[in-house]
mmCIF file of C-alpha atoms in Angstrom:
data_model
loop_
_atom_site.group_PDB
_atom_site.id
_atom_site.type_symbol
_atom_site.label_atom_id
_atom_site.label_comp_id
_atom_site.label_asym_id
_atom_site.label_seq_id
_atom_site.Cartn_x
_atom_site.Cartn_y
_atom_site.Cartn_z
ATOM 1 C CA MET A 1 -29.848 -9.226 7.086
ATOM 2 C CA SER A 2 -26.334 -10.616 6.822
ATOM 3 C CA LYS A 3 -24.336 -10.281 3.664
ATOM 4 C CA LYS A 4 -24.168 -13.151 1.202
ATOM 5 C CA ILE A 5 -20.759 -14.097 -0.211
ATOM 6 C CA LEU A 6 -20.057 -16.241 -3.280
ATOM 7 C CA ILE A 7 -16.709 -18.057 -3.159
ATOM 8 C CA THR A 8 -15.034 -19.513 -6.234
ATOM 9 C CA GLY A 9 -12.380 -22.183 -5.673
ATOM 10 C CA ALA A 10 -13.881 -22.854 -2.261
ATOM 11 C CA SER A 11 -12.695 -26.465 -2.009
ATOM 12 C CA GLY A 12 -9.060 -25.492 -1.483
ATOM 13 C CA LEU A 13 -7.132 -24.826 1.712
ATOM 14 C CA ILE A 14 -8.029 -21.134 1.905
ATOM 15 C CA GLY A 15 -11.620 -21.475 0.695
ATOM 16 C CA SER A 16 -12.446 -24.190 3.218
ATOM 17 C CA ARG A 17 -11.205 -22.218 6.214
ATOM 18 C CA LEU A 18 -12.636 -18.948 4.881
ATOM 19 C CA THR A 19 -16.064 -20.567 4.601
ATOM 20 C CA GLU A 20 -15.894 -21.677 8.249
ATOM 21 C CA LEU A 21 -14.952 -18.191 9.464
ATOM 22 C CA LEU A 22 -17.625 -16.461 7.353
ATOM 23 C CA LEU A 23 -20.337 -18.792 8.649
ATOM 24 C CA ASN A 24 -19.127 -18.217 12.210
ATOM 25 C CA LYS A 25 -19.529 -14.452 11.645
ATOM 26 C CA GLY A 26 -23.106 -14.918 10.441
ATOM 27 C CA TYR A 27 -22.555 -14.525 6.699
ATOM 28 C CA GLN A 28 -24.485 -16.515 4.146
ATOM 29 C CA VAL A 29 -22.139 -18.335 1.765
ATOM 30 C CA ASN A 30 -22.520 -19.823 -1.721
ATOM 31 C CA HIS A 31 -19.906 -21.950 -3.479
ATOM 32 C CA ILE A 32 -19.370 -22.323 -7.214
ATOM 33 C CA GLY A 33 -17.058 -24.891 -8.746
ATOM 34 C CA ARG A 34 -16.623 -27.627 -11.303
ATOM 35 C CA ALA A 35 -18.962 -30.024 -9.481
ATOM 36 C CA LYS A 36 -21.889 -29.701 -7.122
ATOM 37 C CA ARG A 37 -20.872 -30.440 -3.546
ATOM 38 C CA VAL A 38 -23.058 -31.822 -0.780
ATOM 39 C CA GLY A 39 -22.982 -29.836 2.442
ATOM 40 C CA VAL A 40 -24.499 -27.015 4.467
ATOM 41 C CA VAL A 41 -23.351 -24.403 1.948
ATOM 42 C CA PRO A 42 -25.386 -24.052 -1.284
ATOM 43 C CA SER A 43 -23.257 -25.318 -4.168
ATOM 44 C CA PHE A 44 -23.468 -24.287 -7.826
ATOM 45 C CA VAL A 45 -21.647 -25.344 -10.978
ATOM 46 C CA TRP A 46 -19.598 -23.495 -13.560
ATOM 47 C CA ASN A 47 -17.368 -24.669 -16.401
ATOM 48 C CA ILE A 48 -14.681 -22.214 -17.431
ATOM 49 C CA GLU A 49 -13.987 -24.106 -20.660
ATOM 50 C CA THR A 50 -17.567 -24.051 -21.971
ATOM 51 C CA GLY A 51 -18.736 -20.857 -20.253
ATOM 52 C CA GLU A 52 -21.430 -22.679 -18.287
ATOM 53 C CA PHE A 53 -22.422 -20.705 -15.171
ATOM 54 C CA ASP A 54 -25.419 -21.308 -12.907
ATOM 55 C CA VAL A 55 -26.592 -17.719 -12.442
ATOM 56 C CA GLN A 56 -28.621 -18.763 -9.380
ATOM 57 C CA ALA A 57 -25.272 -18.665 -7.596
ATOM 58 C CA LEU A 58 -25.389 -14.851 -7.815
ATOM 59 C CA THR A 59 -28.892 -14.352 -6.402
ATOM 60 C CA GLY A 60 -28.722 -11.970 -3.453
ATOM 61 C CA VAL A 61 -24.916 -11.985 -3.432
ATOM 62 C CA ASP A 62 -23.256 -8.815 -2.142
ATOM 63 C CA ALA A 63 -19.625 -9.817 -2.700
ATOM 64 C CA ILE A 64 -17.555 -12.419 -4.539
ATOM 65 C CA ILE A 65 -14.317 -13.842 -3.165
ATOM 66 C CA HIS A 66 -12.480 -15.240 -6.174
ATOM 67 C CA LEU A 67 -9.985 -17.984 -5.285
ATOM 68 C CA ALA A 68 -10.262 -20.249 -8.347
ATOM 69 C CA GLY A 69 -7.058 -21.356 -10.058
ATOM 70 C CA ALA A 70 -4.983 -24.508 -10.521
ATOM 71 C CA GLY A 71 -2.556 -25.053 -7.651
ATOM 72 C CA VAL A 72 0.881 -23.655 -8.443
ATOM 73 C CA ALA A 73 2.777 -26.188 -6.343
ATOM 74 C CA ASP A 74 0.546 -29.229 -6.870
ATOM 75 C CA LYS A 75 2.317 -30.731 -9.890
ATOM 76 C CA ARG A 76 5.567 -30.471 -11.812
ATOM 77 C CA TRP A 77 5.622 -27.545 -14.258
ATOM 78 C CA THR A 78 5.307 -29.203 -17.635
ATOM 79 C CA ASP A 79 4.270 -26.969 -20.537
ATOM 80 C CA ALA A 80 0.726 -28.313 -20.197
ATOM 81 C CA ARG A 81 0.653 -27.589 -16.460
ATOM 82 C CA LYS A 82 1.950 -24.059 -16.988
ATOM 83 C CA LYS A 83 -0.822 -23.444 -19.477
ATOM 84 C CA GLU A 84 -3.395 -24.807 -17.010
ATOM 85 C CA ILE A 85 -2.077 -22.574 -14.196
ATOM 86 C CA LEU A 86 -2.469 -19.488 -16.393
ATOM 87 C CA GLN A 87 -5.695 -20.331 -18.200
ATOM 88 C CA SER A 88 -7.551 -21.476 -15.067
ATOM 89 C CA ARG A 89 -7.055 -17.990 -13.637
ATOM 90 C CA LEU A 90 -7.741 -15.987 -16.782
ATOM 91 C CA LYS A 91 -10.765 -17.974 -17.958
ATOM 92 C CA SER A 92 -12.450 -18.087 -14.554
ATOM 93 C CA THR A 93 -11.983 -14.336 -14.085
ATOM 94 C CA GLU A 94 -13.222 -13.608 -17.600
ATOM 95 C CA LEU A 95 -16.298 -15.786 -17.002
ATOM 96 C CA LEU A 96 -17.091 -13.849 -13.820
ATOM 97 C CA PHE A 97 -16.695 -10.578 -15.694
ATOM 98 C CA GLN A 98 -18.985 -11.658 -18.530
ATOM 99 C CA LYS A 99 -21.746 -12.834 -16.157
ATOM 100 C CA LEU A 100 -21.596 -9.684 -14.048
ATOM 101 C CA LYS A 101 -21.637 -7.586 -17.221
ATOM 102 C CA ALA A 102 -24.549 -9.433 -18.808
ATOM 103 C CA VAL A 103 -27.037 -9.210 -15.960
ATOM 104 C CA GLN A 104 -27.714 -6.665 -13.240
ATOM 105 C CA TYR A 105 -26.885 -8.325 -9.953
ATOM 106 C CA SER A 106 -26.439 -7.007 -6.421
ATOM 107 C CA VAL A 107 -22.679 -7.621 -6.353
ATOM 108 C CA LYS A 108 -20.866 -4.553 -5.048
ATOM 109 C CA THR A 109 -17.438 -6.024 -4.299
ATOM 110 C CA VAL A 110 -15.072 -8.570 -5.840
ATOM 111 C CA VAL A 111 -12.055 -9.613 -3.786
ATOM 112 C CA SER A 112 -9.643 -11.739 -5.793
ATOM 113 C CA ALA A 113 -6.696 -13.839 -4.776
ATOM 114 C CA SER A 114 -3.379 -12.849 -6.287
ATOM 115 C CA ALA A 115 0.196 -13.707 -5.292
ATOM 116 C CA ILE A 116 3.420 -12.095 -4.117
ATOM 117 C CA GLY A 117 4.979 -14.035 -6.982
ATOM 118 C CA ILE A 118 4.229 -10.933 -9.056
ATOM 119 C CA TYR A 119 7.416 -9.372 -7.638
ATOM 120 C CA GLY A 120 9.651 -12.233 -8.646
ATOM 121 C CA PHE A 121 12.417 -13.333 -6.320
ATOM 122 C CA GLY A 122 14.938 -11.179 -4.501
ATOM 123 C CA LEU A 123 17.790 -12.822 -2.620
ATOM 124 C CA ASN A 124 19.131 -9.387 -1.732
ATOM 125 C CA GLU A 125 17.707 -7.044 0.898
ATOM 126 C CA GLU A 126 15.144 -5.413 -1.415
ATOM 127 C CA ILE A 127 11.716 -5.051 0.176
ATOM 128 C CA PHE A 128 8.789 -5.297 -2.237
ATOM 129 C CA THR A 129 5.697 -3.124 -1.848
ATOM 130 C CA GLU A 130 2.455 -2.943 -3.799
ATOM 131 C CA GLU A 131 4.082 -0.228 -5.909
ATOM 132 C CA SER A 132 7.007 -2.426 -6.965
ATOM 133 C CA PRO A 133 7.064 -3.368 -10.665
ATOM 134 C CA SER A 134 6.187 -6.907 -11.672
ATOM 135 C CA ALA A 135 9.039 -9.239 -12.568
ATOM 136 C CA ASN A 136 9.391 -11.252 -15.766
ATOM 137 C CA ASP A 137 9.509 -14.902 -14.692
ATOM 138 C CA PHE A 138 6.711 -17.429 -15.168
ATOM 139 C CA LEU A 139 4.849 -16.814 -11.897
ATOM 140 C CA ALA A 140 5.185 -13.045 -12.173
ATOM 141 C CA ASN A 141 3.768 -13.058 -15.694
ATOM 142 C CA VAL A 142 0.872 -15.302 -14.664
ATOM 143 C CA THR A 143 0.027 -13.062 -11.716
ATOM 144 C CA ALA A 144 0.261 -9.835 -13.713
ATOM 145 C CA LYS A 145 -2.115 -11.187 -16.379
ATOM 146 C CA TRP A 146 -4.444 -12.489 -13.659
ATOM 147 C CA GLU A 147 -4.611 -9.083 -11.970
ATOM 148 C CA HIS A 148 -5.196 -7.375 -15.314
ATOM 149 C CA ALA A 149 -8.207 -9.637 -15.862
ATOM 150 C CA VAL A 150 -9.529 -8.774 -12.392
ATOM 151 C CA ASP A 151 -9.105 -5.055 -13.076
ATOM 152 C CA ALA A 152 -11.593 -5.293 -15.959
ATOM 153 C CA ILE A 153 -14.336 -5.812 -13.358
ATOM 154 C CA LYS A 154 -13.779 -2.256 -12.102
ATOM 155 C CA ALA A 155 -15.387 -0.992 -15.318
ATOM 156 C CA LEU A 156 -18.686 -2.426 -14.043
ATOM 157 C CA SER A 157 -18.579 0.000 -11.075
ATOM 158 C CA ILE A 158 -17.735 -2.883 -8.757
ATOM 159 C CA ARG A 159 -15.123 -2.296 -6.062
ATOM 160 C CA THR A 160 -12.220 -4.675 -6.639
ATOM 161 C CA VAL A 161 -9.533 -5.756 -4.211
ATOM 162 C CA LYS A 162 -6.563 -8.032 -4.935
ATOM 163 C CA ILE A 163 -4.863 -9.892 -2.092
ATOM 164 C CA ARG A 164 -1.307 -10.863 -3.045
ATOM 165 C CA ILE A 165 -0.936 -14.024 -1.001
ATOM 166 C CA GLY A 166 2.393 -15.067 0.496
ATOM 167 C CA ILE A 167 3.402 -18.368 2.119
ATOM 168 C CA VAL A 168 0.260 -19.559 3.922
ATOM 169 C CA LEU A 169 1.043 -21.314 7.203
ATOM 170 C CA SER A 170 -1.513 -23.968 8.176
ATOM 171 C CA ALA A 171 -1.526 -27.418 9.700
ATOM 172 C CA HIS A 172 -3.857 -28.676 6.975
ATOM 173 C CA GLY A 173 -1.999 -27.882 3.757
ATOM 174 C CA GLY A 174 0.446 -25.643 1.962
ATOM 175 C CA ALA A 175 4.164 -25.521 2.702
ATOM 176 C CA LEU A 176 4.220 -26.138 6.454
ATOM 177 C CA PRO A 177 3.205 -29.843 6.613
ATOM 178 C CA GLN A 178 5.762 -30.603 3.885
ATOM 179 C CA MET A 179 8.501 -28.741 5.756
ATOM 180 C CA SER A 180 7.621 -30.251 9.133
ATOM 181 C CA LEU A 181 7.331 -33.896 8.054
ATOM 182 C CA PRO A 182 11.083 -34.629 7.751
ATOM 183 C CA ILE A 183 11.691 -32.639 10.958
ATOM 184 C CA ARG A 184 9.232 -34.876 12.830
ATOM 185 C CA TYR A 185 11.324 -37.877 11.763
ATOM 186 C CA GLY A 186 14.567 -36.228 12.782
ATOM 187 C CA VAL A 187 15.853 -35.715 9.244
ATOM 188 C CA GLY A 188 14.920 -32.085 8.699
ATOM 189 C CA SER A 189 17.282 -29.512 7.242
ATOM 190 C CA PRO A 190 17.049 -26.129 5.507
ATOM 191 C CA LEU A 191 16.447 -26.171 1.767
ATOM 192 C CA GLY A 192 18.985 -24.675 -0.613
ATOM 193 C CA SER A 193 21.063 -21.892 0.902
ATOM 194 C CA GLY A 194 18.612 -21.407 3.751
ATOM 195 C CA LYS A 195 19.125 -17.664 3.354
ATOM 196 C CA GLN A 196 16.123 -17.108 1.073
ATOM 197 C CA TYR A 197 13.342 -15.070 2.669
ATOM 198 C CA LEU A 198 9.835 -16.479 2.940
ATOM 199 C CA SER A 199 7.078 -13.896 3.434
ATOM 200 C CA TRP A 200 4.369 -15.632 5.432
ATOM 201 C CA ILE A 201 0.907 -15.334 6.970
ATOM 202 C CA HIS A 202 -1.174 -17.596 9.237
ATOM 203 C CA ILE A 203 -4.170 -18.960 7.343
ATOM 204 C CA ASP A 204 -6.644 -17.407 9.797
ATOM 205 C CA ASP A 205 -5.048 -13.991 9.387
ATOM 206 C CA LEU A 206 -5.245 -14.364 5.609
ATOM 207 C CA CYS A 207 -8.911 -15.355 5.749
ATOM 208 C CA ASN A 208 -9.654 -12.441 8.077
ATOM 209 C CA LEU A 209 -7.910 -10.126 5.612
ATOM 210 C CA PHE A 210 -10.255 -11.361 2.872
ATOM 211 C CA ILE A 211 -13.207 -10.709 5.181
ATOM 212 C CA LYS A 212 -11.938 -7.219 6.021
ATOM 213 C CA SER A 213 -11.593 -6.542 2.285
ATOM 214 C CA VAL A 214 -15.282 -7.331 1.880
ATOM 215 C CA GLU A 215 -16.325 -5.244 4.859
ATOM 216 C CA ASP A 216 -14.028 -2.213 4.454
ATOM 217 C CA GLU A 217 -15.353 -0.128 1.571
ATOM 218 C CA HIS A 218 -12.231 2.044 1.632
ATOM 219 C CA MET A 219 -10.059 -0.852 0.467
ATOM 220 C CA THR A 220 -9.420 -1.028 -3.268
ATOM 221 C CA GLY A 221 -6.583 -2.266 -5.451
ATOM 222 C CA ALA A 222 -3.714 -4.517 -4.362
ATOM 223 C CA TYR A 223 -2.679 -5.456 -0.821
ATOM 224 C CA ASN A 224 0.064 -7.838 0.240
ATOM 225 C CA GLY A 225 -1.364 -10.829 2.081
ATOM 226 C CA VAL A 226 1.655 -11.258 4.349
ATOM 227 C CA VAL A 227 2.483 -10.424 7.958
ATOM 228 C CA ASP A 228 6.278 -10.798 8.104
ATOM 229 C CA TRP A 229 9.195 -12.677 6.602
ATOM 230 C CA SER A 230 11.754 -15.208 7.869
ATOM 231 C CA SER A 231 14.707 -16.907 6.269
ATOM 232 C CA SER A 232 14.126 -20.501 5.251
ATOM 233 C CA GLU A 233 16.770 -21.536 7.786
ATOM 234 C CA ASP A 234 15.109 -19.604 10.626
ATOM 235 C CA LEU A 235 11.703 -21.055 9.749
ATOM 236 C CA THR A 236 13.128 -24.584 9.726
ATOM 237 C CA LYS A 237 14.809 -24.022 13.101
ATOM 238 C CA ALA A 238 11.608 -22.552 14.558
ATOM 239 C CA ILE A 239 9.579 -25.578 13.444
ATOM 240 C CA ALA A 240 12.171 -27.936 14.937
ATOM 241 C CA LYS A 241 12.122 -25.979 18.214
ATOM 242 C CA VAL A 242 8.345 -26.065 18.630
ATOM 243 C CA LEU A 243 8.265 -29.772 17.694
ATOM 244 C CA LYS A 244 11.216 -30.401 20.075
ATOM 245 C CA LYS A 245 13.220 -32.126 17.338
ATOM 246 C CA PRO A 246 16.927 -31.781 16.505
ATOM 247 C CA LEU A 247 18.323 -30.458 13.240
ATOM 248 C CA TRP A 248 21.615 -32.071 12.356
ATOM 249 C CA LEU A 249 21.680 -32.725 8.629
ATOM 250 C CA PRO A 250 23.363 -30.352 6.167
ATOM 251 C CA ASN A 251 21.205 -28.182 3.895
ATOM 252 C CA VAL A 252 19.494 -29.934 0.996
ATOM 253 C CA PRO A 253 21.419 -28.741 -2.102
ATOM 254 C CA GLY A 254 19.480 -26.767 -4.670
ATOM 255 C CA PHE A 255 20.401 -29.113 -7.517
ATOM 256 C CA VAL A 256 18.731 -32.018 -5.680
ATOM 257 C CA LEU A 257 15.461 -30.089 -5.470
ATOM 258 C CA LYS A 258 15.727 -29.131 -9.145
ATOM 259 C CA ILE A 259 16.125 -32.794 -10.107
ATOM 260 C CA GLY A 260 12.992 -33.695 -8.176
ATOM 261 C CA LEU A 261 10.829 -30.655 -8.859
ATOM 262 C CA GLY A 262 12.182 -29.145 -12.070
ATOM 263 C CA GLU A 263 11.490 -25.455 -12.611
ATOM 264 C CA MET A 264 9.000 -25.445 -9.712
ATOM 265 C CA ALA A 265 11.990 -25.700 -7.323
ATOM 266 C CA GLU A 266 12.463 -21.947 -7.841
ATOM 267 C CA ILE A 267 9.532 -21.360 -5.457
ATOM 268 C CA ILE A 268 11.478 -23.062 -2.661
ATOM 269 C CA LEU A 269 15.026 -22.028 -3.523
ATOM 270 C CA ASN A 270 14.265 -18.338 -3.970
ATOM 271 C CA GLY A 271 12.289 -15.956 -1.862
ATOM 272 C CA SER A 272 11.551 -12.306 -1.284
ATOM 273 C CA LYS A 273 10.929 -9.772 1.460
ATOM 274 C CA VAL A 274 7.404 -8.444 0.985
ATOM 275 C CA SER A 275 6.098 -5.501 2.986
ATOM 276 C CA SER A 276 2.843 -5.646 4.958
ATOM 277 C CA ASN A 277 2.824 -1.887 5.685
ATOM 278 C CA LYS A 278 -0.024 -0.942 3.326
ATOM 279 C CA THR A 279 -2.151 -3.813 4.602
ATOM 280 C CA LEU A 280 -1.554 -2.835 8.248
ATOM 281 C CA ARG A 281 -2.397 0.810 7.505
ATOM 282 C CA THR A 282 -5.968 -0.269 6.706
ATOM 283 C CA GLY A 283 -6.355 -1.099 10.389
ATOM 284 C CA PHE A 284 -5.931 -4.816 9.852
ATOM 285 C CA VAL A 285 -4.496 -6.383 13.023
ATOM 286 C CA PRO A 286 -3.084 -9.907 12.640
ATOM 287 C CA THR A 287 -3.852 -12.376 15.407
ATOM 288 C CA PHE A 288 -0.520 -14.110 14.797
ATOM 289 C CA PRO A 289 2.061 -11.355 14.168
ATOM 290 C CA THR A 290 5.165 -13.411 15.004
ATOM 291 C CA LEU A 291 6.461 -16.741 13.792
ATOM 292 C CA ASP A 292 6.546 -17.977 17.389
ATOM 293 C CA LYS A 293 2.811 -17.272 17.831
ATOM 294 C CA VAL A 294 1.981 -18.848 14.468
ATOM 295 C CA LEU A 295 3.790 -22.097 15.184
ATOM 296 C CA LYS A 296 2.568 -22.387 18.780
ATOM 297 C CA ASN A 297 -0.996 -22.057 17.469
ATOM 298 C CA ILE A 298 -0.487 -24.652 14.743
ATOM 299 C CA TYR A 299 1.544 -27.060 16.911
ATOM 300 C CA PRO A 300 0.113 -26.520 20.449
#
């Protein structure tokens, strides 16, 4: 009998593609979210504010892939939005913990999303590994608290894995469509200095890493969900090349982005080199190991 996986936050970019790949591999999949969804996948409801949780979602489930959390780059970072970004992660993880603690279920593994934002930003040549200390900016503090909440699940004798996700490259969402749109119209240019490093991964490779984390019982703790890094300028040039579009405008100054995006501009203006060595040592083999292969797959 195939394993059954419960996915939280399944309606997002990663959850949607992950569901497709799991079903293709013969897994059974349940979704749990704020509203019941119509589709081929059984859908259940939870409410992280009230603690409501349809426990039928856990029946026969072997593993949980926990993706729930308000999108970091979806809206401007007002104080209210910052609170929502943090609390959506902490409350959803705490609710999972309480339900797993209260009742004996068959769950053996929890694989949670995390983020390379835990390392902060490094415009120098520093390479961050899973052993690097967490930084002290907003995203780093959110991610550190999120991971601490996930770690509580280990006390229930459940194997826990945390995938620190980098820049996810996909045609259907995330950073790439936003970066490619002005290039398509011939007005593309690098953002900020262009020298900032973006640590990236193709969405299918990321989803396959989540699946490997479920399947590989030797995996535990944190793993960087990246394959390689490129400078913002090199990524912009590579997109323009594969789309056969020129780049002729000067870089977009950082202060312009800060006017439009506020504090959230830091995500775009700063970057970091994040190592994939620990992830690759598990035997994980990315299908798209180079930026050229990623972009040719996304823009055939």
